[in-house]
Amino acid sequence: MSDFYSPEVKLYIFDLDGTLVNTENPVLSYWNRALYNLGFDPEIFPYFKLVGSSSVDWKQELKSLYGDGFPMDKFENEFLKEKNMLNQENTKALPGAKEVLTFLKEKNKKCAIATANVLWKAKLLLKNAGLYDFFSFICTSEDVEHQKPDPAIYNLALKLGACDPKCARAIEDSFIGAQAAQSAGIPLTLIPSFTMTEDLLHQLSYDRICASLIDLIP
């Protein structure tokens, strides 16, 4: 724990969905139900490989699996109808999130978000979860041309935080997000989500692995 909270660490960069807020499990249910309701088999979609990536990547995968005739507009309406209810009403901070962020704030450490969400949605999720005021800045998919697993969003966070990679820490739950942090040269604390398979885990190099944010509470 001493390395995670060591004095030379100046910037903590958190992923949002599945790392700080409880969105990934419900979103998977909504996604599968939307596919099923439109007559498509949700079991063949590699959800676990795409968690943390942008909507562009998801759409490309849908067309690749189900064909160019996939009814994207109908699917988005079906999926977003329920997902937006989660964004607006049911977002909760994951266990340990407020305690870890409160400790970092008391130590005057800078915290940032690096998310595949757009800005308005990231702000909404953070505010509904009671976490918004802990963060100095938010980096979103709108700020970079290339999305995770490309390191662009982490490189941007380092630039905005005026921080060397070795003096930062990345906190991620997904394979794609972890790859992005790795490529940016930032020591990674991994909190594997339900989408993280053993095979994917073995492909990663991380500084620390935790079952949940609770393990990071000092």
Short mmCIF file of C-alpha atoms in Angstrom, two decimals:
data_model
loop_
_atom_site.label_atom_id
_atom_site.label_comp_id
_atom_site.label_asym_id
_atom_site.label_seq_id
_atom_site.Cartn_x
_atom_site.Cartn_y
_atom_site.Cartn_z
CA MET A 1 0.00 0.00 0.00
CA SER A 2 2.89 2.34 0.69
CA ASP A 3 3.79 2.46 -3.03
CA PHE A 4 0.26 3.44 -4.04
CA TYR A 5 0.23 6.27 -1.51
CA SER A 6 3.92 7.14 -1.66
CA PRO A 7 4.80 10.86 -1.40
CA GLU A 8 6.19 11.11 -4.93
CA VAL A 9 2.83 10.17 -6.47
CA LYS A 10 1.19 13.42 -7.59
CA LEU A 11 -1.68 12.28 -9.80
CA TYR A 12 -4.24 9.47 -9.55
CA ILE A 13 -6.11 8.72 -12.78
CA PHE A 14 -9.30 6.71 -12.39
CA ASP A 15 -11.39 4.94 -14.98
CA LEU A 16 -15.10 5.56 -14.37
CA ASP A 17 -17.46 2.74 -15.38
CA GLY A 18 -16.88 -0.38 -13.33
CA THR A 19 -14.02 1.21 -11.40
CA LEU A 20 -15.80 3.98 -9.48
CA VAL A 21 -19.48 3.50 -10.33
CA ASN A 22 -21.78 0.49 -10.64
CA THR A 23 -22.60 0.65 -14.34
CA GLU A 24 -21.04 -2.41 -15.98
CA ASN A 25 -23.29 -5.23 -14.68
CA PRO A 26 -26.57 -3.42 -15.40
CA VAL A 27 -25.34 -2.25 -18.80
CA LEU A 28 -24.50 -5.83 -19.81
CA SER A 29 -28.05 -6.88 -18.89
CA TYR A 30 -29.56 -4.04 -20.91
CA TRP A 31 -27.27 -4.79 -23.86
CA ASN A 32 -28.14 -8.48 -23.93
CA ARG A 33 -31.86 -7.79 -23.57
CA ALA A 34 -31.79 -5.28 -26.43
CA LEU A 35 -30.08 -7.79 -28.72
CA TYR A 36 -32.48 -10.57 -27.72
CA ASN A 37 -35.55 -8.38 -28.25
CA LEU A 38 -34.39 -7.65 -31.79
CA GLY A 39 -33.86 -11.34 -32.53
CA PHE A 40 -30.06 -11.52 -32.21
CA ASP A 41 -28.02 -13.93 -30.12
CA PRO A 42 -26.27 -11.92 -27.36
CA GLU A 43 -24.09 -14.87 -26.35
CA ILE A 44 -21.72 -14.47 -29.30
CA PHE A 45 -20.94 -10.81 -28.60
CA PRO A 46 -17.45 -10.44 -27.00
CA TYR A 47 -18.59 -7.95 -24.35
CA PHE A 48 -15.60 -8.69 -22.10
CA LYS A 49 -13.13 -7.65 -24.81
CA LEU A 50 -14.76 -4.29 -25.47
CA VAL A 51 -15.44 -2.96 -21.98
CA GLY A 52 -13.75 0.42 -21.71
CA SER A 53 -13.70 1.12 -25.45
CA SER A 54 -15.64 3.76 -27.37
CA SER A 55 -19.10 3.51 -28.91
CA VAL A 56 -17.47 3.49 -32.36
CA ASP A 57 -15.69 0.22 -31.52
CA TRP A 58 -18.91 -1.31 -30.20
CA LYS A 59 -20.81 -0.41 -33.36
CA GLN A 60 -18.08 -1.82 -35.58
CA GLU A 61 -18.20 -5.09 -33.65
CA LEU A 62 -21.99 -5.28 -33.90
CA LYS A 63 -21.85 -4.91 -37.69
CA SER A 64 -18.97 -7.37 -37.94
CA LEU A 65 -20.86 -10.05 -35.99
CA TYR A 66 -24.44 -9.51 -37.12
CA GLY A 67 -23.92 -8.06 -40.60
CA ASP A 68 -24.08 -4.65 -42.24
CA GLY A 69 -27.87 -4.80 -42.09
CA PHE A 70 -27.86 -4.75 -38.29
CA PRO A 71 -30.65 -2.31 -37.22
CA MET A 72 -28.36 0.07 -35.32
CA ASP A 73 -30.99 2.76 -34.78
CA LYS A 74 -33.52 0.32 -33.32
CA PHE A 75 -30.87 -1.27 -31.16
CA GLU A 76 -29.68 2.06 -29.80
CA ASN A 77 -33.22 3.12 -28.98
CA GLU A 78 -33.89 -0.17 -27.20
CA PHE A 79 -30.59 -0.15 -25.33
CA LEU A 80 -30.40 3.52 -24.43
CA LYS A 81 -33.97 3.60 -23.16
CA GLU A 82 -32.94 1.50 -20.16
CA LYS A 83 -29.33 2.67 -19.90
CA ASN A 84 -30.39 6.29 -19.56
CA MET A 85 -32.55 5.35 -16.60
CA LEU A 86 -29.43 3.95 -14.94
CA ASN A 87 -27.46 7.11 -15.72
CA GLN A 88 -30.15 9.37 -14.34
CA GLU A 89 -31.42 7.54 -11.28
CA ASN A 90 -29.49 4.51 -10.11
CA THR A 91 -25.79 5.30 -10.31
CA LYS A 92 -23.97 4.46 -7.10
CA ALA A 93 -20.35 4.73 -6.06
CA LEU A 94 -18.72 1.33 -5.73
CA PRO A 95 -17.63 0.25 -2.22
CA GLY A 96 -14.48 2.01 -1.10
CA ALA A 97 -14.61 4.77 -3.72
CA LYS A 98 -15.56 7.63 -1.43
CA GLU A 99 -13.16 6.52 1.29
CA VAL A 100 -10.17 6.31 -1.08
CA LEU A 101 -10.99 9.62 -2.76
CA THR A 102 -11.55 11.34 0.59
CA PHE A 103 -8.14 10.17 1.79
CA LEU A 104 -6.45 11.42 -1.38
CA LYS A 105 -8.20 14.78 -1.08
CA GLU A 106 -7.05 15.13 2.53
CA LYS A 107 -3.49 14.49 1.35
CA ASN A 108 -3.88 17.17 -1.35
CA LYS A 109 -3.39 14.65 -4.13
CA LYS A 110 -4.71 15.47 -7.57
CA CYS A 111 -7.30 13.05 -8.99
CA ALA A 112 -8.52 12.80 -12.59
CA ILE A 113 -10.92 10.73 -14.70
CA ALA A 114 -10.02 8.95 -17.96
CA THR A 115 -13.20 7.56 -19.49
CA ALA A 116 -14.65 6.41 -22.80
CA ASN A 117 -17.82 8.33 -21.90
CA VAL A 118 -18.64 11.75 -23.30
CA LEU A 119 -18.30 14.67 -20.89
CA TRP A 120 -21.95 15.27 -20.03
CA LYS A 121 -22.47 11.62 -19.20
CA ALA A 122 -19.28 11.37 -17.13
CA LYS A 123 -20.34 14.43 -15.13
CA LEU A 124 -23.83 13.02 -14.63
CA LEU A 125 -22.53 9.67 -13.38
CA LEU A 126 -20.05 11.31 -11.01
CA LYS A 127 -22.60 13.75 -9.62
CA ASN A 128 -25.23 11.06 -9.09
CA ALA A 129 -22.65 8.92 -7.30
CA GLY A 130 -21.52 11.83 -5.11
CA LEU A 131 -17.97 11.78 -6.51
CA TYR A 132 -17.80 14.80 -8.81
CA ASP A 133 -16.08 17.20 -6.42
CA PHE A 134 -13.11 14.89 -5.85
CA PHE A 135 -11.71 15.40 -9.35
CA SER A 136 -9.49 18.16 -10.70
CA PHE A 137 -10.33 17.37 -14.33
CA ILE A 138 -12.08 14.83 -16.55
CA CYS A 139 -10.67 13.39 -19.79
CA THR A 140 -13.28 11.84 -22.10
CA SER A 141 -13.60 10.27 -25.53
CA GLU A 142 -14.32 13.73 -26.92
CA ASP A 143 -10.85 14.96 -25.97
CA VAL A 144 -8.77 12.48 -27.97
CA GLU A 145 -8.79 11.10 -31.48
CA HIS A 146 -7.86 7.54 -30.48
CA GLN A 147 -9.65 5.68 -27.69
CA LYS A 148 -8.46 3.06 -25.20
CA PRO A 149 -6.47 0.80 -25.60
CA ASP A 150 -4.54 3.62 -27.25
CA PRO A 151 -2.73 5.58 -24.50
CA ALA A 152 -3.90 8.99 -25.80
CA ILE A 153 -6.37 9.66 -23.00
CA TYR A 154 -3.77 8.81 -20.34
CA ASN A 155 -1.15 10.90 -22.07
CA LEU A 156 -3.61 13.79 -22.04
CA ALA A 157 -4.26 13.31 -18.32
CA LEU A 158 -0.52 13.38 -17.64
CA LYS A 159 -0.19 16.57 -19.67
CA LEU A 160 -3.09 18.31 -17.92
CA GLY A 161 -1.78 17.18 -14.54
CA ALA A 162 1.78 18.23 -15.41
CA CYS A 163 2.93 14.85 -14.18
CA ASP A 164 5.56 12.31 -15.17
CA PRO A 165 4.15 8.79 -15.73
CA LYS A 166 6.18 7.38 -12.84
CA CYS A 167 4.63 9.94 -10.49
CA ALA A 168 1.10 8.92 -11.46
CA ARG A 169 -1.10 5.92 -10.75
CA ALA A 170 -3.80 4.49 -13.01
CA ILE A 171 -6.77 2.63 -11.55
CA GLU A 172 -8.61 0.43 -14.04
CA ASP A 173 -10.97 -2.54 -14.12
CA SER A 174 -11.00 -3.54 -17.80
CA PHE A 175 -8.50 -5.14 -20.13
CA ILE A 176 -8.69 -2.32 -22.67
CA GLY A 177 -8.29 0.36 -20.02
CA ALA A 178 -5.36 -1.46 -18.45
CA GLN A 179 -3.65 -1.71 -21.84
CA ALA A 180 -4.01 2.06 -22.30
CA ALA A 181 -2.46 2.81 -18.90
CA GLN A 182 0.36 0.34 -19.56
CA SER A 183 1.14 1.90 -22.93
CA ALA A 184 1.34 5.33 -21.27
CA GLY A 185 3.95 3.96 -18.86
CA ILE A 186 1.82 4.58 -15.76
CA PRO A 187 2.01 2.13 -12.85
CA LEU A 188 -1.31 0.29 -12.85
CA THR A 189 -3.57 -0.70 -10.00
CA LEU A 190 -5.97 -3.28 -11.40
CA ILE A 191 -9.38 -4.03 -9.92
CA PRO A 192 -10.57 -6.73 -12.34
CA SER A 193 -14.23 -6.59 -13.31
CA PHE A 194 -16.39 -9.61 -14.08
CA THR A 195 -15.34 -9.18 -17.72
CA MET A 196 -11.67 -9.92 -16.96
CA THR A 197 -10.87 -13.51 -17.92
CA GLU A 198 -7.77 -15.37 -16.73
CA ASP A 199 -6.39 -15.30 -20.26
CA LEU A 200 -6.72 -11.51 -20.46
CA LEU A 201 -5.31 -11.06 -16.97
CA HIS A 202 -2.15 -12.96 -17.90
CA GLN A 203 -1.54 -10.56 -20.79
CA LEU A 204 -1.29 -7.56 -18.47
CA SER A 205 1.50 -6.13 -16.38
CA TYR A 206 0.26 -4.37 -13.26
CA ASP A 207 1.76 -2.87 -10.15
CA ARG A 208 -1.01 -4.01 -7.82
CA ILE A 209 -4.18 -6.09 -8.07
CA CYS A 210 -7.15 -5.67 -5.72
CA ALA A 211 -10.53 -7.31 -5.33
CA SER A 212 -12.18 -3.90 -4.90
CA LEU A 213 -11.45 -0.31 -3.93
CA ILE A 214 -11.99 -1.37 -0.34
CA ASP A 215 -8.54 -2.96 -0.47
CA LEU A 216 -7.05 0.49 -1.10
CA ILE A 217 -8.58 2.12 1.97
CA PRO A 218 -5.63 3.10 4.22
#
